[in-house]
Amino acid sequence: AQAQAYNLPLALSYTGPDGAPSSQIQRISLIVRRRVELQVEVYSRPESLTVDTPAPLSLEVLNVGCGAVDVVDIRATGLNVGLETDGSFVGPLDPGGSAPLDLILTPTQSGAVQLTVHLAYRDDLNQVQTWSRSLTFEVDAPPISDAQAGAQTPPQPTRTRAFWPVLVRALKGFAGFGS
């Protein structure tokens, strides 16, 4: 079926409360929607991502479906990451075509960072729908400089004497039993 609204007749036959057979025709609307088939690929990425270091990241959204997709907006969001973009692709995305999304990514923590790509499009019934996919990137901790390495060295434990043995020795010394 093509993506559209279909008006279908529905014939009802029943026996009324008085026992007489009756029939009635009702019309129902059946809406058929075409599901978009999209993928997000990393087009260009830096060799490594480091905390507090801006890095260019190029993504592309691929239309792997059979029909064109009317793109309204493409954007990216993420937790613990700053994002800058020059704008997003808007317009028809033909089958086999791709839409770019160029970002400047600035991670604020090390470890795994999740980035979500959101795409808004008009479906075959001219209603705005949304689609999203998440990507995970590994972020390295910032390098430690020599000055920071010295400052981050944990202090060596100082040796302290236990309280009770010292007190017992002092009392013995006062009593004349030696130190």
mmCIF file with all atom_site columns, C-alpha atoms in Angstrom:
data_model
loop_
_atom_site.group_PDB
_atom_site.id
_atom_site.type_symbol
_atom_site.label_atom_id
_atom_site.label_alt_id
_atom_site.label_comp_id
_atom_site.label_asym_id
_atom_site.label_entity_id
_atom_site.label_seq_id
_atom_site.pdbx_PDB_ins_code
_atom_site.Cartn_x
_atom_site.Cartn_y
_atom_site.Cartn_z
_atom_site.occupancy
_atom_site.B_iso_or_equiv
_atom_site.pdbx_formal_charge
_atom_site.auth_seq_id
_atom_site.auth_comp_id
_atom_site.auth_asym_id
_atom_site.auth_atom_id
_atom_site.pdbx_PDB_model_num
ATOM 1   C CA . ALA A 1 1   ? 0.000   0.000  0.000  1.00 0.00 ? 1   ALA A CA 1
ATOM 2   C CA . GLN A 1 2   ? 1.107   3.515  -0.698 1.00 0.00 ? 2   GLN A CA 1
ATOM 3   C CA . ALA A 1 3   ? 1.494   5.875  2.227  1.00 0.00 ? 3   ALA A CA 1
ATOM 4   C CA . GLN A 1 4   ? -1.782  7.764  2.393  1.00 0.00 ? 4   GLN A CA 1
ATOM 5   C CA . ALA A 1 5   ? -5.197  7.841  4.074  1.00 0.00 ? 5   ALA A CA 1
ATOM 6   C CA . TYR A 1 6   ? -7.600  5.172  2.804  1.00 0.00 ? 6   TYR A CA 1
ATOM 7   C CA . ASN A 1 7   ? -11.385 5.471  3.185  1.00 0.00 ? 7   ASN A CA 1
ATOM 8   C CA . LEU A 1 8   ? -12.708 1.926  3.677  1.00 0.00 ? 8   LEU A CA 1
ATOM 9   C CA . PRO A 1 9   ? -16.358 0.847  3.780  1.00 0.00 ? 9   PRO A CA 1
ATOM 10  C CA . LEU A 1 10  ? -17.274 -1.495 6.621  1.00 0.00 ? 10  LEU A CA 1
ATOM 11  C CA . ALA A 1 11  ? -20.543 -3.431 6.269  1.00 0.00 ? 11  ALA A CA 1
ATOM 12  C CA . LEU A 1 12  ? -22.236 -4.456 9.511  1.00 0.00 ? 12  LEU A CA 1
ATOM 13  C CA . SER A 1 13  ? -24.992 -7.057 9.592  1.00 0.00 ? 13  SER A CA 1
ATOM 14  C CA . TYR A 1 14  ? -26.791 -7.713 12.850 1.00 0.00 ? 14  TYR A CA 1
ATOM 15  C CA . THR A 1 15  ? -30.056 -8.703 14.441 1.00 0.00 ? 15  THR A CA 1
ATOM 16  C CA . GLY A 1 16  ? -31.869 -5.788 16.092 1.00 0.00 ? 16  GLY A CA 1
ATOM 17  C CA . PRO A 1 17  ? -33.536 -5.880 19.546 1.00 0.00 ? 17  PRO A CA 1
ATOM 18  C CA . ASP A 1 18  ? -36.857 -6.705 17.929 1.00 0.00 ? 18  ASP A CA 1
ATOM 19  C CA . GLY A 1 19  ? -35.335 -9.756 16.149 1.00 0.00 ? 19  GLY A CA 1
ATOM 20  C CA . ALA A 1 20  ? -35.359 -8.183 12.699 1.00 0.00 ? 20  ALA A CA 1
ATOM 21  C CA . PRO A 1 21  ? -32.181 -8.452 10.596 1.00 0.00 ? 21  PRO A CA 1
ATOM 22  C CA . SER A 1 22  ? -30.468 -5.109 9.868  1.00 0.00 ? 22  SER A CA 1
ATOM 23  C CA . SER A 1 23  ? -27.395 -3.943 8.031  1.00 0.00 ? 23  SER A CA 1
ATOM 24  C CA . GLN A 1 24  ? -25.440 -0.727 8.027  1.00 0.00 ? 24  GLN A CA 1
ATOM 25  C CA . ILE A 1 25  ? -22.426 0.579  6.148  1.00 0.00 ? 25  ILE A CA 1
ATOM 26  C CA . GLN A 1 26  ? -19.873 2.664  8.053  1.00 0.00 ? 26  GLN A CA 1
ATOM 27  C CA . ARG A 1 27  ? -16.742 4.265  6.652  1.00 0.00 ? 27  ARG A CA 1
ATOM 28  C CA . ILE A 1 28  ? -13.461 4.105  8.477  1.00 0.00 ? 28  ILE A CA 1
ATOM 29  C CA . SER A 1 29  ? -10.201 5.856  7.657  1.00 0.00 ? 29  SER A CA 1
ATOM 30  C CA . LEU A 1 30  ? -7.053  3.777  7.560  1.00 0.00 ? 30  LEU A CA 1
ATOM 31  C CA . ILE A 1 31  ? -3.828  5.747  7.590  1.00 0.00 ? 31  ILE A CA 1
ATOM 32  C CA . VAL A 1 32  ? -0.805  4.031  6.080  1.00 0.00 ? 32  VAL A CA 1
ATOM 33  C CA . ARG A 1 33  ? 2.552   5.605  6.870  1.00 0.00 ? 33  ARG A CA 1
ATOM 34  C CA . ARG A 1 34  ? 5.891   4.791  5.316  1.00 0.00 ? 34  ARG A CA 1
ATOM 35  C CA . ARG A 1 35  ? 8.638   4.285  7.864  1.00 0.00 ? 35  ARG A CA 1
ATOM 36  C CA . VAL A 1 36  ? 11.822  6.172  7.065  1.00 0.00 ? 36  VAL A CA 1
ATOM 37  C CA . GLU A 1 37  ? 15.017  4.170  6.913  1.00 0.00 ? 37  GLU A CA 1
ATOM 38  C CA . LEU A 1 38  ? 17.967  6.285  8.007  1.00 0.00 ? 38  LEU A CA 1
ATOM 39  C CA . GLN A 1 39  ? 21.459  5.626  9.359  1.00 0.00 ? 39  GLN A CA 1
ATOM 40  C CA . VAL A 1 40  ? 24.045  7.851  11.018 1.00 0.00 ? 40  VAL A CA 1
ATOM 41  C CA . GLU A 1 41  ? 27.667  7.356  10.048 1.00 0.00 ? 41  GLU A CA 1
ATOM 42  C CA . VAL A 1 42  ? 30.840  9.060  11.247 1.00 0.00 ? 42  VAL A CA 1
ATOM 43  C CA . TYR A 1 43  ? 32.348  10.667 8.169  1.00 0.00 ? 43  TYR A CA 1
ATOM 44  C CA . SER A 1 44  ? 35.435  12.196 9.752  1.00 0.00 ? 44  SER A CA 1
ATOM 45  C CA . ARG A 1 45  ? 36.622  12.044 13.350 1.00 0.00 ? 45  ARG A CA 1
ATOM 46  C CA . PRO A 1 46  ? 39.758  13.105 15.197 1.00 0.00 ? 46  PRO A CA 1
ATOM 47  C CA . GLU A 1 47  ? 42.306  10.464 16.150 1.00 0.00 ? 47  GLU A CA 1
ATOM 48  C CA . SER A 1 48  ? 41.410  10.940 19.800 1.00 0.00 ? 48  SER A CA 1
ATOM 49  C CA . LEU A 1 49  ? 39.029  12.989 21.886 1.00 0.00 ? 49  LEU A CA 1
ATOM 50  C CA . THR A 1 50  ? 40.451  14.661 24.991 1.00 0.00 ? 50  THR A CA 1
ATOM 51  C CA . VAL A 1 51  ? 38.684  16.438 27.836 1.00 0.00 ? 51  VAL A CA 1
ATOM 52  C CA . ASP A 1 52  ? 38.317  20.230 27.312 1.00 0.00 ? 52  ASP A CA 1
ATOM 53  C CA . THR A 1 53  ? 39.883  20.050 23.837 1.00 0.00 ? 53  THR A CA 1
ATOM 54  C CA . PRO A 1 54  ? 37.655  21.090 20.893 1.00 0.00 ? 54  PRO A CA 1
ATOM 55  C CA . ALA A 1 55  ? 37.696  18.579 18.044 1.00 0.00 ? 55  ALA A CA 1
ATOM 56  C CA . PRO A 1 56  ? 35.973  18.586 14.644 1.00 0.00 ? 56  PRO A CA 1
ATOM 57  C CA . LEU A 1 57  ? 33.525  15.730 14.067 1.00 0.00 ? 57  LEU A CA 1
ATOM 58  C CA . SER A 1 58  ? 31.713  15.178 10.763 1.00 0.00 ? 58  SER A CA 1
ATOM 59  C CA . LEU A 1 59  ? 28.624  12.998 10.681 1.00 0.00 ? 59  LEU A CA 1
ATOM 60  C CA . GLU A 1 60  ? 26.284  12.136 7.850  1.00 0.00 ? 60  GLU A CA 1
ATOM 61  C CA . VAL A 1 61  ? 22.722  10.915 7.883  1.00 0.00 ? 61  VAL A CA 1
ATOM 62  C CA . LEU A 1 62  ? 22.109  8.379  5.114  1.00 0.00 ? 62  LEU A CA 1
ATOM 63  C CA . ASN A 1 63  ? 18.724  7.650  3.540  1.00 0.00 ? 63  ASN A CA 1
ATOM 64  C CA . VAL A 1 64  ? 18.820  3.881  2.998  1.00 0.00 ? 64  VAL A CA 1
ATOM 65  C CA . GLY A 1 65  ? 15.082  3.668  2.259  1.00 0.00 ? 65  GLY A CA 1
ATOM 66  C CA . CYS A 1 66  ? 13.148  3.595  -1.015 1.00 0.00 ? 66  CYS A CA 1
ATOM 67  C CA . GLY A 1 67  ? 11.562  7.041  -0.833 1.00 0.00 ? 67  GLY A CA 1
ATOM 68  C CA . ALA A 1 68  ? 12.731  10.608 -0.386 1.00 0.00 ? 68  ALA A CA 1
ATOM 69  C CA . VAL A 1 69  ? 12.645  12.150 3.096  1.00 0.00 ? 69  VAL A CA 1
ATOM 70  C CA . ASP A 1 70  ? 11.714  15.838 3.486  1.00 0.00 ? 70  ASP A CA 1
ATOM 71  C CA . VAL A 1 71  ? 14.146  16.961 6.195  1.00 0.00 ? 71  VAL A CA 1
ATOM 72  C CA . VAL A 1 72  ? 13.038  19.890 8.366  1.00 0.00 ? 72  VAL A CA 1
ATOM 73  C CA . ASP A 1 73  ? 15.960  19.959 10.844 1.00 0.00 ? 73  ASP A CA 1
ATOM 74  C CA . ILE A 1 74  ? 19.023  17.960 11.887 1.00 0.00 ? 74  ILE A CA 1
ATOM 75  C CA . ARG A 1 75  ? 20.741  18.619 15.216 1.00 0.00 ? 75  ARG A CA 1
ATOM 76  C CA . ALA A 1 76  ? 22.890  16.846 17.789 1.00 0.00 ? 76  ALA A CA 1
ATOM 77  C CA . THR A 1 77  ? 22.764  16.810 21.581 1.00 0.00 ? 77  THR A CA 1
ATOM 78  C CA . GLY A 1 78  ? 24.922  15.182 24.216 1.00 0.00 ? 78  GLY A CA 1
ATOM 79  C CA . LEU A 1 79  ? 25.580  15.012 27.916 1.00 0.00 ? 79  LEU A CA 1
ATOM 80  C CA . ASN A 1 80  ? 28.924  16.209 29.290 1.00 0.00 ? 80  ASN A CA 1
ATOM 81  C CA . VAL A 1 81  ? 29.910  17.609 25.919 1.00 0.00 ? 81  VAL A CA 1
ATOM 82  C CA . GLY A 1 82  ? 29.823  21.040 24.331 1.00 0.00 ? 82  GLY A CA 1
ATOM 83  C CA . LEU A 1 83  ? 28.609  21.167 20.724 1.00 0.00 ? 83  LEU A CA 1
ATOM 84  C CA . GLU A 1 84  ? 28.911  23.834 18.044 1.00 0.00 ? 84  GLU A CA 1
ATOM 85  C CA . THR A 1 85  ? 27.576  23.545 14.497 1.00 0.00 ? 85  THR A CA 1
ATOM 86  C CA . ASP A 1 86  ? 27.562  25.731 11.398 1.00 0.00 ? 86  ASP A CA 1
ATOM 87  C CA . GLY A 1 87  ? 23.918  24.906 10.650 1.00 0.00 ? 87  GLY A CA 1
ATOM 88  C CA . SER A 1 88  ? 22.014  21.900 9.500  1.00 0.00 ? 88  SER A CA 1
ATOM 89  C CA . PHE A 1 89  ? 20.732  20.399 6.285  1.00 0.00 ? 89  PHE A CA 1
ATOM 90  C CA . VAL A 1 90  ? 17.139  21.182 5.316  1.00 0.00 ? 90  VAL A CA 1
ATOM 91  C CA . GLY A 1 91  ? 15.382  19.826 2.234  1.00 0.00 ? 91  GLY A CA 1
ATOM 92  C CA . PRO A 1 92  ? 14.672  16.581 0.436  1.00 0.00 ? 92  PRO A CA 1
ATOM 93  C CA . LEU A 1 93  ? 16.974  13.649 1.095  1.00 0.00 ? 93  LEU A CA 1
ATOM 94  C CA . ASP A 1 94  ? 16.739  11.293 -1.860 1.00 0.00 ? 94  ASP A CA 1
ATOM 95  C CA . PRO A 1 95  ? 17.112  7.504  -1.567 1.00 0.00 ? 95  PRO A CA 1
ATOM 96  C CA . GLY A 1 96  ? 20.811  6.704  -1.285 1.00 0.00 ? 96  GLY A CA 1
ATOM 97  C CA . GLY A 1 97  ? 21.576  10.335 -0.469 1.00 0.00 ? 97  GLY A CA 1
ATOM 98  C CA . SER A 1 98  ? 23.200  11.782 2.617  1.00 0.00 ? 98  SER A CA 1
ATOM 99  C CA . ALA A 1 99  ? 22.956  14.934 4.704  1.00 0.00 ? 99  ALA A CA 1
ATOM 100 C CA . PRO A 1 100 ? 26.046  16.314 6.477  1.00 0.00 ? 100 PRO A CA 1
ATOM 101 C CA . LEU A 1 101 ? 26.261  17.391 10.092 1.00 0.00 ? 101 LEU A CA 1
ATOM 102 C CA . ASP A 1 102 ? 29.580  19.053 10.974 1.00 0.00 ? 102 ASP A CA 1
ATOM 103 C CA . LEU A 1 103 ? 30.239  19.640 14.664 1.00 0.00 ? 103 LEU A CA 1
ATOM 104 C CA . ILE A 1 104 ? 32.905  20.994 16.974 1.00 0.00 ? 104 ILE A CA 1
ATOM 105 C CA . LEU A 1 105 ? 32.838  18.628 19.944 1.00 0.00 ? 105 LEU A CA 1
ATOM 106 C CA . THR A 1 106 ? 34.310  19.672 23.323 1.00 0.00 ? 106 THR A CA 1
ATOM 107 C CA . PRO A 1 107 ? 34.052  16.840 25.893 1.00 0.00 ? 107 PRO A CA 1
ATOM 108 C CA . THR A 1 108 ? 33.872  17.855 29.550 1.00 0.00 ? 108 THR A CA 1
ATOM 109 C CA . GLN A 1 109 ? 34.594  14.439 31.083 1.00 0.00 ? 109 GLN A CA 1
ATOM 110 C CA . SER A 1 110 ? 36.632  11.378 30.238 1.00 0.00 ? 110 SER A CA 1
ATOM 111 C CA . GLY A 1 111 ? 35.191  7.947  29.527 1.00 0.00 ? 111 GLY A CA 1
ATOM 112 C CA . ALA A 1 112 ? 32.225  7.151  27.311 1.00 0.00 ? 112 ALA A CA 1
ATOM 113 C CA . VAL A 1 113 ? 30.258  10.131 25.987 1.00 0.00 ? 113 VAL A CA 1
ATOM 114 C CA . GLN A 1 114 ? 26.942  9.672  24.197 1.00 0.00 ? 114 GLN A CA 1
ATOM 115 C CA . LEU A 1 115 ? 25.962  11.917 21.313 1.00 0.00 ? 115 LEU A CA 1
ATOM 116 C CA . THR A 1 116 ? 22.392  11.796 19.924 1.00 0.00 ? 116 THR A CA 1
ATOM 117 C CA . VAL A 1 117 ? 21.477  12.913 16.403 1.00 0.00 ? 117 VAL A CA 1
ATOM 118 C CA . HIS A 1 118 ? 17.884  14.176 16.042 1.00 0.00 ? 118 HIS A CA 1
ATOM 119 C CA . LEU A 1 119 ? 16.203  14.534 12.655 1.00 0.00 ? 119 LEU A CA 1
ATOM 120 C CA . ALA A 1 120 ? 12.793  16.150 12.085 1.00 0.00 ? 120 ALA A CA 1
ATOM 121 C CA . TYR A 1 121 ? 11.059  15.376 8.783  1.00 0.00 ? 121 TYR A CA 1
ATOM 122 C CA . ARG A 1 122 ? 7.666   15.696 7.107  1.00 0.00 ? 122 ARG A CA 1
ATOM 123 C CA . ASP A 1 123 ? 5.983   12.372 6.505  1.00 0.00 ? 123 ASP A CA 1
ATOM 124 C CA . ASP A 1 124 ? 3.771   11.483 3.524  1.00 0.00 ? 124 ASP A CA 1
ATOM 125 C CA . LEU A 1 125 ? 0.778   13.068 5.280  1.00 0.00 ? 125 LEU A CA 1
ATOM 126 C CA . ASN A 1 126 ? 2.704   16.357 5.745  1.00 0.00 ? 126 ASN A CA 1
ATOM 127 C CA . GLN A 1 127 ? 3.036   15.920 9.512  1.00 0.00 ? 127 GLN A CA 1
ATOM 128 C CA . VAL A 1 128 ? 6.350   16.559 11.279 1.00 0.00 ? 128 VAL A CA 1
ATOM 129 C CA . GLN A 1 129 ? 7.854   13.367 12.705 1.00 0.00 ? 129 GLN A CA 1
ATOM 130 C CA . THR A 1 130 ? 11.120  12.843 14.583 1.00 0.00 ? 130 THR A CA 1
ATOM 131 C CA . TRP A 1 131 ? 13.837  10.243 14.342 1.00 0.00 ? 131 TRP A CA 1
ATOM 132 C CA . SER A 1 132 ? 16.973  9.909  16.500 1.00 0.00 ? 132 SER A CA 1
ATOM 133 C CA . ARG A 1 133 ? 20.015  7.692  16.914 1.00 0.00 ? 133 ARG A CA 1
ATOM 134 C CA . SER A 1 134 ? 22.805  7.685  19.504 1.00 0.00 ? 134 SER A CA 1
ATOM 135 C CA . LEU A 1 135 ? 26.535  7.285  19.025 1.00 0.00 ? 135 LEU A CA 1
ATOM 136 C CA . THR A 1 136 ? 29.077  6.621  21.765 1.00 0.00 ? 136 THR A CA 1
ATOM 137 C CA . PHE A 1 137 ? 32.616  8.011  21.761 1.00 0.00 ? 137 PHE A CA 1
ATOM 138 C CA . GLU A 1 138 ? 35.529  7.354  24.118 1.00 0.00 ? 138 GLU A CA 1
ATOM 139 C CA . VAL A 1 139 ? 37.156  10.437 25.617 1.00 0.00 ? 139 VAL A CA 1
ATOM 140 C CA . ASP A 1 140 ? 40.672  10.435 27.042 1.00 0.00 ? 140 ASP A CA 1
ATOM 141 C CA . ALA A 1 141 ? 41.618  12.239 30.238 1.00 0.00 ? 141 ALA A CA 1
ATOM 142 C CA . PRO A 1 142 ? 43.710  15.385 29.726 1.00 0.00 ? 142 PRO A CA 1
ATOM 143 C CA . PRO A 1 143 ? 47.456  14.809 29.801 1.00 0.00 ? 143 PRO A CA 1
ATOM 144 C CA . ILE A 1 144 ? 49.143  15.526 33.133 1.00 0.00 ? 144 ILE A CA 1
ATOM 145 C CA . SER A 1 145 ? 52.001  18.042 32.984 1.00 0.00 ? 145 SER A CA 1
ATOM 146 C CA . ASP A 1 146 ? 55.186  17.630 35.051 1.00 0.00 ? 146 ASP A CA 1
ATOM 147 C CA . ALA A 1 147 ? 54.103  20.424 37.431 1.00 0.00 ? 147 ALA A CA 1
ATOM 148 C CA . GLN A 1 148 ? 50.702  18.790 37.919 1.00 0.00 ? 148 GLN A CA 1
ATOM 149 C CA . ALA A 1 149 ? 52.294  15.378 38.354 1.00 0.00 ? 149 ALA A CA 1
ATOM 150 C CA . GLY A 1 150 ? 54.385  16.700 41.272 1.00 0.00 ? 150 GLY A CA 1
ATOM 151 C CA . ALA A 1 151 ? 51.392  18.440 42.789 1.00 0.00 ? 151 ALA A CA 1
ATOM 152 C CA . GLN A 1 152 ? 49.249  15.321 42.448 1.00 0.00 ? 152 GLN A CA 1
ATOM 153 C CA . THR A 1 153 ? 51.739  13.022 44.185 1.00 0.00 ? 153 THR A CA 1
ATOM 154 C CA . PRO A 1 154 ? 50.036  11.901 47.358 1.00 0.00 ? 154 PRO A CA 1
ATOM 155 C CA . PRO A 1 155 ? 51.846  12.950 50.539 1.00 0.00 ? 155 PRO A CA 1
ATOM 156 C CA . GLN A 1 156 ? 53.844  10.249 52.255 1.00 0.00 ? 156 GLN A CA 1
ATOM 157 C CA . PRO A 1 157 ? 52.284  9.087  55.496 1.00 0.00 ? 157 PRO A CA 1
ATOM 158 C CA . THR A 1 158 ? 54.030  10.406 58.586 1.00 0.00 ? 158 THR A CA 1
ATOM 159 C CA . ARG A 1 159 ? 54.882  7.985  61.270 1.00 0.00 ? 159 ARG A CA 1
ATOM 160 C CA . THR A 1 160 ? 53.088  8.656  64.523 1.00 0.00 ? 160 THR A CA 1
ATOM 161 C CA . ARG A 1 161 ? 53.406  6.793  67.765 1.00 0.00 ? 161 ARG A CA 1
ATOM 162 C CA . ALA A 1 162 ? 50.398  5.175  69.272 1.00 0.00 ? 162 ALA A CA 1
ATOM 163 C CA . PHE A 1 163 ? 48.956  7.105  72.196 1.00 0.00 ? 163 PHE A CA 1
ATOM 164 C CA . TRP A 1 164 ? 48.686  4.345  74.842 1.00 0.00 ? 164 TRP A CA 1
ATOM 165 C CA . PRO A 1 165 ? 52.247  2.992  74.679 1.00 0.00 ? 165 PRO A CA 1
ATOM 166 C CA . VAL A 1 166 ? 53.625  6.537  75.005 1.00 0.00 ? 166 VAL A CA 1
ATOM 167 C CA . LEU A 1 167 ? 51.367  7.245  77.997 1.00 0.00 ? 167 LEU A CA 1
ATOM 168 C CA . VAL A 1 168 ? 52.375  3.999  79.741 1.00 0.00 ? 168 VAL A CA 1
ATOM 169 C CA . ARG A 1 169 ? 56.091  4.800  79.235 1.00 0.00 ? 169 ARG A CA 1
ATOM 170 C CA . ALA A 1 170 ? 55.612  8.306  80.671 1.00 0.00 ? 170 ALA A CA 1
ATOM 171 C CA . LEU A 1 171 ? 53.786  6.977  83.764 1.00 0.00 ? 171 LEU A CA 1
ATOM 172 C CA . LYS A 1 172 ? 56.466  4.370  84.333 1.00 0.00 ? 172 LYS A CA 1
ATOM 173 C CA . GLY A 1 173 ? 59.104  7.123  84.138 1.00 0.00 ? 173 GLY A CA 1
ATOM 174 C CA . PHE A 1 174 ? 57.290  9.244  86.759 1.00 0.00 ? 174 PHE A CA 1
ATOM 175 C CA . ALA A 1 175 ? 56.883  6.276  89.049 1.00 0.00 ? 175 ALA A CA 1
ATOM 176 C CA . GLY A 1 176 ? 60.571  5.485  88.859 1.00 0.00 ? 176 GLY A CA 1
ATOM 177 C CA . PHE A 1 177 ? 60.275  2.198  86.941 1.00 0.00 ? 177 PHE A CA 1
ATOM 178 C CA . GLY A 1 178 ? 62.366  3.316  84.026 1.00 0.00 ? 178 GLY A CA 1
ATOM 179 C CA . SER A 1 179 ? 61.398  4.880  80.797 1.00 0.00 ? 179 SER A CA 1
#
